[in-house]
Every structure is written in C-alpha cells, then in structure tokens.
Short mmCIF file of C-alpha atoms and ligand atoms in Angstrom, two decimals:
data_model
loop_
_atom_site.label_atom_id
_atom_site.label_comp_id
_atom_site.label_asym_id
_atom_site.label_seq_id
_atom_site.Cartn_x
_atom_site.Cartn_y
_atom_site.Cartn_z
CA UNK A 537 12.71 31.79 5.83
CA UNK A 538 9.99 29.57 5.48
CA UNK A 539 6.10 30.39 5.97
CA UNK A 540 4.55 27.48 5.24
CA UNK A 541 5.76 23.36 6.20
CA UNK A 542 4.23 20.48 5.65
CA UNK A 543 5.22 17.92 8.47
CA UNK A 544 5.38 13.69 7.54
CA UNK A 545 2.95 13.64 10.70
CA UNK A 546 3.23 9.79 12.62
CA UNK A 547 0.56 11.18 15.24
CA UNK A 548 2.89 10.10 17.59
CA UNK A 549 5.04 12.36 20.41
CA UNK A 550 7.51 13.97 17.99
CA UNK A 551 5.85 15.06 15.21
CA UNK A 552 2.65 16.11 17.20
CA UNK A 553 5.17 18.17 19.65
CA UNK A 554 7.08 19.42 16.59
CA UNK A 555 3.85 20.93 14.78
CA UNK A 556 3.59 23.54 18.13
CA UNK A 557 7.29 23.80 18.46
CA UNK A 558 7.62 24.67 14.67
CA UNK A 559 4.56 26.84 14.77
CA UNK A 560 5.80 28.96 18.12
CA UNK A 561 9.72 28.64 17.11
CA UNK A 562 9.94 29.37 13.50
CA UNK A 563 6.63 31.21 13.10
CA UNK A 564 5.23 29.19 10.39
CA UNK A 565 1.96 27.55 9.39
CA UNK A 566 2.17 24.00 9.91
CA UNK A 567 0.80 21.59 7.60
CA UNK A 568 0.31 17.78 8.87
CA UNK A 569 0.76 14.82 6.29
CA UNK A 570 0.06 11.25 7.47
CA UNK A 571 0.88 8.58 4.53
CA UNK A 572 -0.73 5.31 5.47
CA UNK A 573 1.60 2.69 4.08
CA UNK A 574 0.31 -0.13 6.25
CA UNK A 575 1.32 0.78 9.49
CA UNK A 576 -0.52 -1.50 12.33
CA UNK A 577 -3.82 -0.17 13.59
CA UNK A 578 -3.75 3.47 12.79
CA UNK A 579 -7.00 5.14 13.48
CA UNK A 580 -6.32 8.52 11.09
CA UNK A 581 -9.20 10.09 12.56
CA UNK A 582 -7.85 10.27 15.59
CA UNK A 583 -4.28 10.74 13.68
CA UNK A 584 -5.43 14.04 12.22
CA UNK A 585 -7.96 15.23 15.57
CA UNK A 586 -4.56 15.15 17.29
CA UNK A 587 -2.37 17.12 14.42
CA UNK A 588 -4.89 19.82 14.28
CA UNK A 589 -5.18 20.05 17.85
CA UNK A 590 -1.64 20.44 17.89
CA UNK A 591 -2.30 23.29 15.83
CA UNK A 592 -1.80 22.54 12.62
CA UNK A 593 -3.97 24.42 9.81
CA UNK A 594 -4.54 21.44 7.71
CA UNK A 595 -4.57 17.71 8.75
CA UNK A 596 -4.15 15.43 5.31
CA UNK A 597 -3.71 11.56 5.06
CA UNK A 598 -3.18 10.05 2.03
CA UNK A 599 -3.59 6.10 1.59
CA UNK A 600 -0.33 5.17 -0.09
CA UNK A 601 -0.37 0.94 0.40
CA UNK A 602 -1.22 -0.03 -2.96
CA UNK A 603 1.35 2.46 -4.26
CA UNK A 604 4.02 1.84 -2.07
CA UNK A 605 3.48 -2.16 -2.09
CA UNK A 606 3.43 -1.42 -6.38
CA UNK A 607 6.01 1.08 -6.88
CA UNK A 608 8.36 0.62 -3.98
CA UNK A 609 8.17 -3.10 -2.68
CA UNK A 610 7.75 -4.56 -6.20
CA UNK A 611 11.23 -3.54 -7.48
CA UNK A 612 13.26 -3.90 -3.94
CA UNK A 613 11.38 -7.62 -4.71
CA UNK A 614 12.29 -7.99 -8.13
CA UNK A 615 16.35 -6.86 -6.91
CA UNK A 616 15.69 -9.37 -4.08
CA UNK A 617 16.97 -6.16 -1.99
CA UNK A 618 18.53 -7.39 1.64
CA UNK A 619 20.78 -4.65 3.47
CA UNK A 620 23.74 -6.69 4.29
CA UNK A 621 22.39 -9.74 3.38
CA UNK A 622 19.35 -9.84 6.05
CA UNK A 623 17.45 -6.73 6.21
CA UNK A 624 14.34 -6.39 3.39
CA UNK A 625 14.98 -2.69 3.76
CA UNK A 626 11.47 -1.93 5.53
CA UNK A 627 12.19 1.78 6.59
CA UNK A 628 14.37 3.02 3.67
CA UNK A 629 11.92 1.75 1.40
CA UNK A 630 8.51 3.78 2.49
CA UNK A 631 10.94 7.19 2.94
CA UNK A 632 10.52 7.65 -0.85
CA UNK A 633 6.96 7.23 -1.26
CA UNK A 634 6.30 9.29 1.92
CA UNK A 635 8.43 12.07 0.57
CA UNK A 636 6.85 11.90 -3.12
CA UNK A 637 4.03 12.94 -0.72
CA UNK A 638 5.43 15.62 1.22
CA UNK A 639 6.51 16.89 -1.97
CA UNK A 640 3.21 16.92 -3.79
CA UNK A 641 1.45 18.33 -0.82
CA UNK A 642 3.95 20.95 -0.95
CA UNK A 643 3.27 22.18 -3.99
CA UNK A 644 -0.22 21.66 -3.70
CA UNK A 645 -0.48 23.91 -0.47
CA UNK A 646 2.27 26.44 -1.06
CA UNK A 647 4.50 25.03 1.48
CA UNK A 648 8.15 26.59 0.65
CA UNK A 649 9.00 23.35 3.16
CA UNK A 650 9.34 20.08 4.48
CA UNK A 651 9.64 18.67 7.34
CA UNK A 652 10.44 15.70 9.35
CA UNK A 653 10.71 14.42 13.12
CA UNK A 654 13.85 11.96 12.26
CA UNK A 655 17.06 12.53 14.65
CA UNK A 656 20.08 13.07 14.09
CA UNK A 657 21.80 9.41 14.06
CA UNK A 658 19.71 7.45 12.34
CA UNK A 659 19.48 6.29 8.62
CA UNK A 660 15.97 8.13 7.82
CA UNK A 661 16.91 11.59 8.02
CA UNK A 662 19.23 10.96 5.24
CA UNK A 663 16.56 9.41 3.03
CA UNK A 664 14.52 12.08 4.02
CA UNK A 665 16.20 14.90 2.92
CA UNK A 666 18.39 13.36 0.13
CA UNK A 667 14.70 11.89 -1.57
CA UNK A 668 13.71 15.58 -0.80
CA UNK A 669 16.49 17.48 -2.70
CA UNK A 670 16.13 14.99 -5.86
CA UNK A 671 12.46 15.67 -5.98
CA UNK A 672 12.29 19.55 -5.26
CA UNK A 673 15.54 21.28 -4.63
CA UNK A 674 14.00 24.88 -3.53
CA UNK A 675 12.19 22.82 -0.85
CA UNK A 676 13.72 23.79 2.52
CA UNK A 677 13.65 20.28 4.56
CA UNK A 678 13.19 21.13 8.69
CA UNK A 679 14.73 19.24 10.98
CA UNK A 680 13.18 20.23 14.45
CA UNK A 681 13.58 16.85 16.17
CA UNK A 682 17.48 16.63 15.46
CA UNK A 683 17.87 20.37 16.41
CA UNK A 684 15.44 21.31 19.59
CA UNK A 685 18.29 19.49 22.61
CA UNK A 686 15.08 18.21 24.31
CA UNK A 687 14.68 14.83 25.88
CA UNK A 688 11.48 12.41 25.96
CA UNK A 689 11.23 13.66 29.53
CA UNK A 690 11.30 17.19 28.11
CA UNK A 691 9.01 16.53 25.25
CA UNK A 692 6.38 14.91 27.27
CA UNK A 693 6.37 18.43 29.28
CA UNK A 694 6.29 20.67 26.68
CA UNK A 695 3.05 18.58 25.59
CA UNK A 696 1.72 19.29 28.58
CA UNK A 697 2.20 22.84 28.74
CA UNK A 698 0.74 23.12 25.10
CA UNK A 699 -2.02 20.92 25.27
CA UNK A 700 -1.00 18.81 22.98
CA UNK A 701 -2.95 15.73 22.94
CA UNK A 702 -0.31 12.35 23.12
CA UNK A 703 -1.12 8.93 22.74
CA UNK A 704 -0.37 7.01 26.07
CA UNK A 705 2.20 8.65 28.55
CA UNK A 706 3.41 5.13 29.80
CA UNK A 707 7.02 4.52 29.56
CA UNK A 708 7.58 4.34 25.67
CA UNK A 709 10.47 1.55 25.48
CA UNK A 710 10.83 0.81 21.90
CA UNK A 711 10.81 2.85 18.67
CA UNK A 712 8.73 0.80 16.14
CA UNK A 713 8.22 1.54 12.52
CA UNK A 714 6.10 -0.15 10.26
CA UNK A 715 4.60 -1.02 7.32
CA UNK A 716 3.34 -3.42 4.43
CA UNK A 717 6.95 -4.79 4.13
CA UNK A 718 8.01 -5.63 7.77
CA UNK A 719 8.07 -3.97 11.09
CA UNK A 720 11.59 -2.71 12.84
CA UNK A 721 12.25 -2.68 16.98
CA UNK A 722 14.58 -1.18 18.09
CA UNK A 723 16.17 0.69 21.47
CA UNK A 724 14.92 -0.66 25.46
CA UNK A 725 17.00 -3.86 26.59
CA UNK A 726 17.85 -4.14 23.13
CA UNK A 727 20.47 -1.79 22.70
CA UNK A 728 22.92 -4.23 25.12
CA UNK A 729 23.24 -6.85 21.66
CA UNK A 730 23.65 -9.84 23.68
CA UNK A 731 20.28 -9.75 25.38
CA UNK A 732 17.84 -11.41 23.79
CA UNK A 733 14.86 -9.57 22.23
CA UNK A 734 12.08 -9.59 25.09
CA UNK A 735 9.11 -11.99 23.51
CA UNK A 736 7.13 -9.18 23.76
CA UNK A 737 8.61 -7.11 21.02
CA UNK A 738 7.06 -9.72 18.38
CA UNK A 739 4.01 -8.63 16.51
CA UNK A 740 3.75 -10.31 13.38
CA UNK A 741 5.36 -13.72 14.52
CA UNK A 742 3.45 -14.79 16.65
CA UNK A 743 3.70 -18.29 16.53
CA UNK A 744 -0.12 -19.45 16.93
CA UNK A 745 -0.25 -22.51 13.72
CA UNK A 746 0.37 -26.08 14.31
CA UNK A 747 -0.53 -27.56 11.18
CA UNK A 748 2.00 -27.65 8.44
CA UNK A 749 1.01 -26.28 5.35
CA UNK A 750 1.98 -25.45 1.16
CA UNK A 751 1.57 -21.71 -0.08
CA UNK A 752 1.79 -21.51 -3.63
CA UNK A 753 3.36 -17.97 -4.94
CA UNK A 754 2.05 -17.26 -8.76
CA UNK A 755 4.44 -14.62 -10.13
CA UNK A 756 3.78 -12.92 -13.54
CA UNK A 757 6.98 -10.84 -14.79
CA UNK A 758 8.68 -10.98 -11.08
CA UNK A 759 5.63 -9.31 -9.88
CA UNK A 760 3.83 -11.65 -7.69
CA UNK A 761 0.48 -11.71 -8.89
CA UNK A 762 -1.68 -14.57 -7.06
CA UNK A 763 -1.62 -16.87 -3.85
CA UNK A 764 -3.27 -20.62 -4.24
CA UNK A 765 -4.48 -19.64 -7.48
CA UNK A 766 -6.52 -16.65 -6.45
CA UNK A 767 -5.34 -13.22 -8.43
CA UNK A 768 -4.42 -10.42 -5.73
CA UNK A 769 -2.50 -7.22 -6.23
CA UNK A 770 0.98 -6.68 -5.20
CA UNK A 771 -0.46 -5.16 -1.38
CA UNK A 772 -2.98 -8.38 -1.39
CA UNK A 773 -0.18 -10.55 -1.28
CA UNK A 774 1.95 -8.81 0.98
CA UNK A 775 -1.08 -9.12 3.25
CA UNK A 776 -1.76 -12.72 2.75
CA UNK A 777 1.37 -13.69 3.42
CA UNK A 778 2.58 -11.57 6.32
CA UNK A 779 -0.65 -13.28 7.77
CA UNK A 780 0.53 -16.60 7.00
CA UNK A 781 3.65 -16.91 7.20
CA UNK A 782 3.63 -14.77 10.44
CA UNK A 783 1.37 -17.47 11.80
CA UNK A 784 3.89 -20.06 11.74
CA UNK A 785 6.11 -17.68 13.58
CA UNK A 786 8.82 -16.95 10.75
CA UNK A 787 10.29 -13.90 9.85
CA UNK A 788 12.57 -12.48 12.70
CA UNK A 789 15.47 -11.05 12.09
CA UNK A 790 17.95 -10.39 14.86
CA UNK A 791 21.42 -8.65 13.60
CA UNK A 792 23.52 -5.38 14.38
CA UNK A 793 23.75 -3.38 11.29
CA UNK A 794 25.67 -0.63 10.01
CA UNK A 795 23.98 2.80 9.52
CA UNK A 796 25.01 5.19 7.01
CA UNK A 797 26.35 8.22 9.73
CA UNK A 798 28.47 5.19 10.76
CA UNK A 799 27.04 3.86 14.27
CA UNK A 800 26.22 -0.24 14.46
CA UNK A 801 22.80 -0.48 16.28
CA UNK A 802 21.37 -3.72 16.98
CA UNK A 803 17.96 -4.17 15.07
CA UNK A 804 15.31 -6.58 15.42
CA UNK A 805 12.70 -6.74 12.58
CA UNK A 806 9.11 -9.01 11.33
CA UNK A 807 9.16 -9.47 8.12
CA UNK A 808 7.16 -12.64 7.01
CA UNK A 809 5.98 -11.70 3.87
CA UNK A 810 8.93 -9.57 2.44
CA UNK A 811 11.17 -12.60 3.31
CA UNK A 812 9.16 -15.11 1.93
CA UNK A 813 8.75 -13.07 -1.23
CA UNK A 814 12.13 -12.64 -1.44
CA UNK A 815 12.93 -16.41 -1.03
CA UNK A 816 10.28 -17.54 -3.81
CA UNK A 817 11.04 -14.32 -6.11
CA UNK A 818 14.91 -15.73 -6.08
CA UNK A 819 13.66 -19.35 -6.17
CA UNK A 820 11.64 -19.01 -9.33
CA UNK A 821 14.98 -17.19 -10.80
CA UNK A 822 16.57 -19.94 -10.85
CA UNK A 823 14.71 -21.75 -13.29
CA UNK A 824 13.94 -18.37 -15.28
CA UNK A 825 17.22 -16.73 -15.57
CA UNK A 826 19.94 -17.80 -18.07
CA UNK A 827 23.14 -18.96 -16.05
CA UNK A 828 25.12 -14.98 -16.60
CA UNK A 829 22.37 -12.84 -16.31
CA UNK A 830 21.26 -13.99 -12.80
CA UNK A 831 24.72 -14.01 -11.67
CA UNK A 832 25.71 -10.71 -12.68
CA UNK A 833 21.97 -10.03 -11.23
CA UNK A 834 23.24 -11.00 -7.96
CA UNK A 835 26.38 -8.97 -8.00
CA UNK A 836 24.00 -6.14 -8.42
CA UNK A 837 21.56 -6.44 -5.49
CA UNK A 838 23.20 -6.18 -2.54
CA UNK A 839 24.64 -2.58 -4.37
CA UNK A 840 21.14 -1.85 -5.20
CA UNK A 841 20.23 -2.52 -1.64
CA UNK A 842 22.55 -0.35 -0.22
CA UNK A 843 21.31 2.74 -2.14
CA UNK A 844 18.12 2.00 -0.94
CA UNK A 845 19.24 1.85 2.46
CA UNK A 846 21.45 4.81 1.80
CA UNK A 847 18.43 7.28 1.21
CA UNK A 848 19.36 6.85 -2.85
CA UNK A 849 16.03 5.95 -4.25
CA UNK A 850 15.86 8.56 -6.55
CA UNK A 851 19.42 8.58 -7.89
CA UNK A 852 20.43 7.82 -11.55
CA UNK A 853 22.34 4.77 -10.69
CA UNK A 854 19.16 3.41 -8.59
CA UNK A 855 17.09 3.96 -11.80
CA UNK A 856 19.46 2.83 -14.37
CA UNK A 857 19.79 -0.35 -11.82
CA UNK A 858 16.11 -0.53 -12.21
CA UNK A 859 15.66 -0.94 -15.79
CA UNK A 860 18.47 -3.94 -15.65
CA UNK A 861 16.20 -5.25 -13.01
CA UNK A 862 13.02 -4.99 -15.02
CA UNK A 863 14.61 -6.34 -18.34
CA UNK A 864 16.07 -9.27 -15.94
CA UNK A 865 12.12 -10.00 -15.34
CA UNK A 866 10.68 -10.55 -18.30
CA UNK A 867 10.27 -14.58 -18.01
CA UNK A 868 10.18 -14.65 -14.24
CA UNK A 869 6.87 -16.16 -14.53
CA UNK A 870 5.75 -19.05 -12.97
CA UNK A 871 5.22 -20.57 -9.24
CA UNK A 872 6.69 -21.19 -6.51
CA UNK A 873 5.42 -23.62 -3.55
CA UNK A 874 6.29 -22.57 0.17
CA UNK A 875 6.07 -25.72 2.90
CA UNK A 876 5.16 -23.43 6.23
CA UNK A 877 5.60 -25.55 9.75
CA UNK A 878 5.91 -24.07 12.22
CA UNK A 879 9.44 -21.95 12.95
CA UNK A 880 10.17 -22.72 9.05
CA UNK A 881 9.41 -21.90 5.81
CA UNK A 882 10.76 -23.36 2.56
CA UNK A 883 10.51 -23.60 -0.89
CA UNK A 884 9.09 -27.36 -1.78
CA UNK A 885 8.53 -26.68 -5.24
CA UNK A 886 8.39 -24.42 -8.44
CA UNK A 887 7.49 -24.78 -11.60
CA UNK A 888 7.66 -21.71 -15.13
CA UNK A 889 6.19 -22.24 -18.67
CA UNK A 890 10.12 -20.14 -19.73
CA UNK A 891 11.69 -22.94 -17.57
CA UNK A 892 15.28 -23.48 -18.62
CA UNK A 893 15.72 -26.88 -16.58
CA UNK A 894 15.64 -29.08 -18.99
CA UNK A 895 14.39 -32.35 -18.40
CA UNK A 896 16.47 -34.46 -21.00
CA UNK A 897 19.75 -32.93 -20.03
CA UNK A 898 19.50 -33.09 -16.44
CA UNK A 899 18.10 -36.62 -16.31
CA UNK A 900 20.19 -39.77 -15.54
CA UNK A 901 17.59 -41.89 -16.92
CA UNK A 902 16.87 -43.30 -20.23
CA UNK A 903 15.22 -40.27 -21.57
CA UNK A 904 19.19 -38.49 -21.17
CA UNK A 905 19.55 -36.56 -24.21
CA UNK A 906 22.87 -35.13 -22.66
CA UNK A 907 26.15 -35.53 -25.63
CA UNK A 908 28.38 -36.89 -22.91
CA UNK A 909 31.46 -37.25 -25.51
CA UNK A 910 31.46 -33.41 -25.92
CA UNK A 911 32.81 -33.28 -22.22
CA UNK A 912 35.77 -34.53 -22.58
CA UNK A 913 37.04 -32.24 -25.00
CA UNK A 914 35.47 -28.99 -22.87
CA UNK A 915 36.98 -30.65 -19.75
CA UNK A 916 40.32 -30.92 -21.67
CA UNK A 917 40.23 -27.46 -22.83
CA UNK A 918 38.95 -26.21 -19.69
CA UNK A 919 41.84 -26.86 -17.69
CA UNK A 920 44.32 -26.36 -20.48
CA UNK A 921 46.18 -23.37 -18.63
CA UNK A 922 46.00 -24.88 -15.31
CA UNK A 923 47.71 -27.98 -17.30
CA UNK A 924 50.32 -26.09 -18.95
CA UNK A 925 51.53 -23.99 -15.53
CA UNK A 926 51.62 -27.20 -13.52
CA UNK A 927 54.07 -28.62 -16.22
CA UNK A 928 56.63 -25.59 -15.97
CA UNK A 929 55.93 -23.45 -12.92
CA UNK A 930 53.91 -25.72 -11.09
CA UNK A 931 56.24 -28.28 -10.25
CA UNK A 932 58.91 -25.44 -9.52
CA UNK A 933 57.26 -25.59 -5.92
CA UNK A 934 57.50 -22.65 -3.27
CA UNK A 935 61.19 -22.33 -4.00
N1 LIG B 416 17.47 0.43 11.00
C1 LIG B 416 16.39 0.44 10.10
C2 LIG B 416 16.65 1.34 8.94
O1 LIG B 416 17.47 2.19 9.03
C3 LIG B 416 15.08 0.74 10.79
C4 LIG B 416 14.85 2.16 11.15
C5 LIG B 416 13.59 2.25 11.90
N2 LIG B 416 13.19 3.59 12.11
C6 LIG B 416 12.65 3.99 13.24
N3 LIG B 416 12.34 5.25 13.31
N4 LIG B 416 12.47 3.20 14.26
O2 LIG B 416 16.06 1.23 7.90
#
C-alpha cells in the first residue's frame, strides 16, 4: 500500500476534494503537483493556498510552457498531428509532460505513487497511467475520481464538510482543459450533437479584428522559429499566434470524435495557433519535401496522431516515428505567409532557400527549361500495362 502520492493538482473541485479523500481513505500523505502548461489565468498562489488547505503536505508547481511548447508541441507540429483529421491533439499532448512531472516529483519526494483526478470514460486516464507505467513501472497510479461513486452534487458536500476551499460553487456546466496548444469544451447543451455550441463557450475566438492582415511564419528545421521577422521561441509563437489568429475568430473546431474506451462524445475545441501552425508547417512541406518522402510522411501522421491520442507518447513506435519525423525536417526551412480576415485564415505565400519548385520546369514561359520530348516516351511507357490488358482482356467486357 502506498504512503506517500503525489496528485497532478488542477486546483479545481476534483483534485482539491481528492487530496482529503485520499488522505482520510487510503491514509496517505498527499503531495500536490500543479504543471503550468499555459492554462488561462491560473493564479498558482492561490492554486497551491487551496491544495495545502486541502491538506496536502507539500504544494509544488512547476512552469512547464517552454518545455511542453519545445518538447511536446514541436514534434506533434513537425508530424502535422490531427486526431481524425481535425483535432491538434491538445489534451493527449500535455498528459506526457505532466506525467514526466509527477514522475520526477515522485522520486524526488519518496512518493511510492501517482495520482490523478481523470474518470473513468475519458481518453486521459489512459494517457495517464500508460505515460506512467513507461516512465516508472513500481509507481502505483491512484485513481480516486474514477473509483469514489460520488456525484458533483456529492463532491461539492463533502467540500463542505472538510473545509475544503473550491473555486466558485455556481453551476459548473462545462469541463474545459487547456493549454499552449488549444483549449477543449466539452459536456452542458453540448452533449445533444446537434445543438449548436452556446457563443459563450468561445475563449480564444473571439472575433474582435476587422482589418485583414499577412502573418509571416519563419520556420528553421520544421521548428517555427520567428513571426514578421522577429526571432521567438517555440512557446513565443504559439502565443503570438493564438493571439492573432484568435482575433480574427479562427480556430473552432466542432466534431464528435471517437475515444479510445470506445464512446463518441461531441467536442468543441480553440485552437488558433496549433491550426495555423499546422497549416503553414504542411504548407512549407510542400516546397521542402521530395515528392516520396512527404507522401509516405503523410501516411504516417494520422498513425502518429493516434498514439498520441491513444496515451502512447512514450512507446517505441512513437519514438522510432519521431526520428523519421525529425530526419523528414532537415530542409523544412523557410516561410510561410498567412492572409488573416476575419472568419479565415490562409496561406498567401511561402517561400525556402532548399526550395524544390523549380522555376524553369514549372514555367510556361520562355525561360521553360522543361525536355517536353522525354514525355512522350514516359507517357508511352507509363500506360504500357493498362495498354496491353485493354487489347486482350479489356475488350473481353463484363462477360
Ligand atoms: N477529447 C479530448 C481528448 O481526449 C479533450 C479531453 C479534454 N479533457 C477534459 N478533461 N476536459 O484529448
């Protein structure tokens, strides 16, 4: 049995009602670990006043954003990683780096634990405990929220009776999580997929610019490494652009997706940044990559996304995936211009000193270097089989 946990601590109702319940329950000491990976407006004073007046012996909070934006959102970029084709991956992607976390804190503290306040049918208990076991295997992982049968009613109660400090005790409609990448709604009117998402669920899109205007991505190695010329870090231009592009009210997602334990829940997300990363990362590809390598790159990424989704970030496929990924990089260098008005943002432009568009082949001008007589031989040859069944099978007909 376990002595000593350390909690991933959100300050909000769960986890602050799972450090007593743990405590008084399972007689252990209770460790509280906020990471901060860009979650909106988090005062971690107040974060940690709460956890310790919860009762926990030790209130930590460790500022992960330039980490997580490096380490976590870089690759998913550089994979262009969107579950089932939409979803930048927000959630699954800051489990890892919050459980690198737990795990370090764990071992720093003598915790012989873990633990989390996920439920039981979601997708981040599963990343959770899965990132968990590949980090530390003799970690017990504690699961009071998925086990304890009590309702919001009942946990608001048992606050009370504790003296557990909560944030507000209004009617809590929507479970939000967020962070550098994006920010997911989900639950209230929502669950019924047909009604639309109440305008007040949108954060980061607000629509509030009226003025069209041109971003231009720089991007060193697929790592984008400026905005309008000036240099930033991987978390500055997250932040730039979820500003940005957010302003001109882009970014929504809408869609009912497929969790791993196998329910469909309808999700809403904001993800302006992620998205427009995404579309300039894959833009700037095009130019970069050589015709087979960013084809078989795209068979690979919506695979790669799934084990990111499926709580597989620290898997051997997921790594060796990686070092494809980063090999596929190496002349992804260049820019990419975004045209923002308002509900839209494309790319307008983009532009790498590894270009492979080559002028004097693609031109129809004069300057057409282009050997247009070796087509008709390749065309010939091309279709040689197609040529050859049409002449004895072909023509046979359905028969
Ligand atoms: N459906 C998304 C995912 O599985 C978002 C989960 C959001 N988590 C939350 N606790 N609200 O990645």
């Amino acid at each position: 049995m376990a002595k000593r946990v350390v909690l991933a601590y959100s300050g909000g109702l769960d986890t602050s009602v799972a450090v007593r319940w743990m405590i008084d329950n399972l007689g252990v000491e209770v460790i509280a670990l906020a990471v901060d990976v860009g979650q909106a407006a988090e005062d971690y004073d107040v974060v940690k006043e709460r956890a310790r007046a919860a009762g926990a012996v030790e209130a930590l909070v460790v500022d992960a954003k330039e980490e997580y934006a490096a380490e976590y959102c870089m690759p998913a970029l550089a994979a262009n990683a969107l579950y089932e084709n939409r979803y930048p991956l927000v959630s699954a992607l800051s489990r890892p780096v919050i459980v690198k976390h737990l795990v370090a804190a764990a071992r720093e503290h003598g915790a012989d634990a873990v633990a989390h306040g996920c439920t039981g049918k979601g997708n981040d208990q599963v990343r959770f405990e899965v990132s968990t076991r590949a980090l530390n295997p003799d970690l017990e992982v504690i699961a009071p929220v998925r086990g304890w049968g009590m309702t919001r009613e009942d946990s608001i109660h048992y606050a009370y009776d504790h003296d557990i400090p909560i944030v507000a005790t209004k009617e809590k409609v929507y479970s939000i999580d967020d962070n550098i990448w994006g920010r997911a709604i989900e639950c209230g009117e929502m669950e019924d997929p047909w009604n639309v998402p109440p305008p007040g669920v949108w954060l980061l899109t607000q629509p509030t610019a009226t003025e069209s205007v041109d971003v231009v991505v720089g991007f060193d190695a697929g790592v984008p490494a400026s905005v309008d010329g000036e240099g930033l870090t991987p978390l500055g231009v997250i932040e730039r652009l979820n500003a940005v592009v957010g302003s001109y009210g882009c970014g929504r997602i809408d869609m009912v997706e497929n969790r791993r334990v196998g329910i469909k829940s309808r999700e809403t997300y904001e993800c302006p940044g992620s998205l427009a990363l995404i579309l300039a990362h894959r833009d700037l590809e095009g130019i970069c990559l050589e015709r087979d390598l960013q084809r078989e790159k795209a068979r690979l990424e919506p695979r790669y996304a799934e084990l990111v989704y499926d709580g597989l970030w620290f898997s051997p496929l997921k790594q060796a995936l990686d070092a494809f990924i980063a090999e596929s990089q190496r002349f992804v260098t260049g820019e990419v211009r975004l045209h923002l008005s308002p509900g839209s943002c494309e790319v307008s432009g983009r532009r790498s000193p590894h270009s492979l568009y080559d002028y004097a082949l693609a031109t129809y001008d004069a300057a057409d270097e282009f050997r247009h007589e070796d087509s008709a031989g390749f065309v010939r040859l091309w279709g040689l089989s197609v040529e050859t069944w049409a002449g004895t099978q072909g023509h046979l007909g359905e028969a």
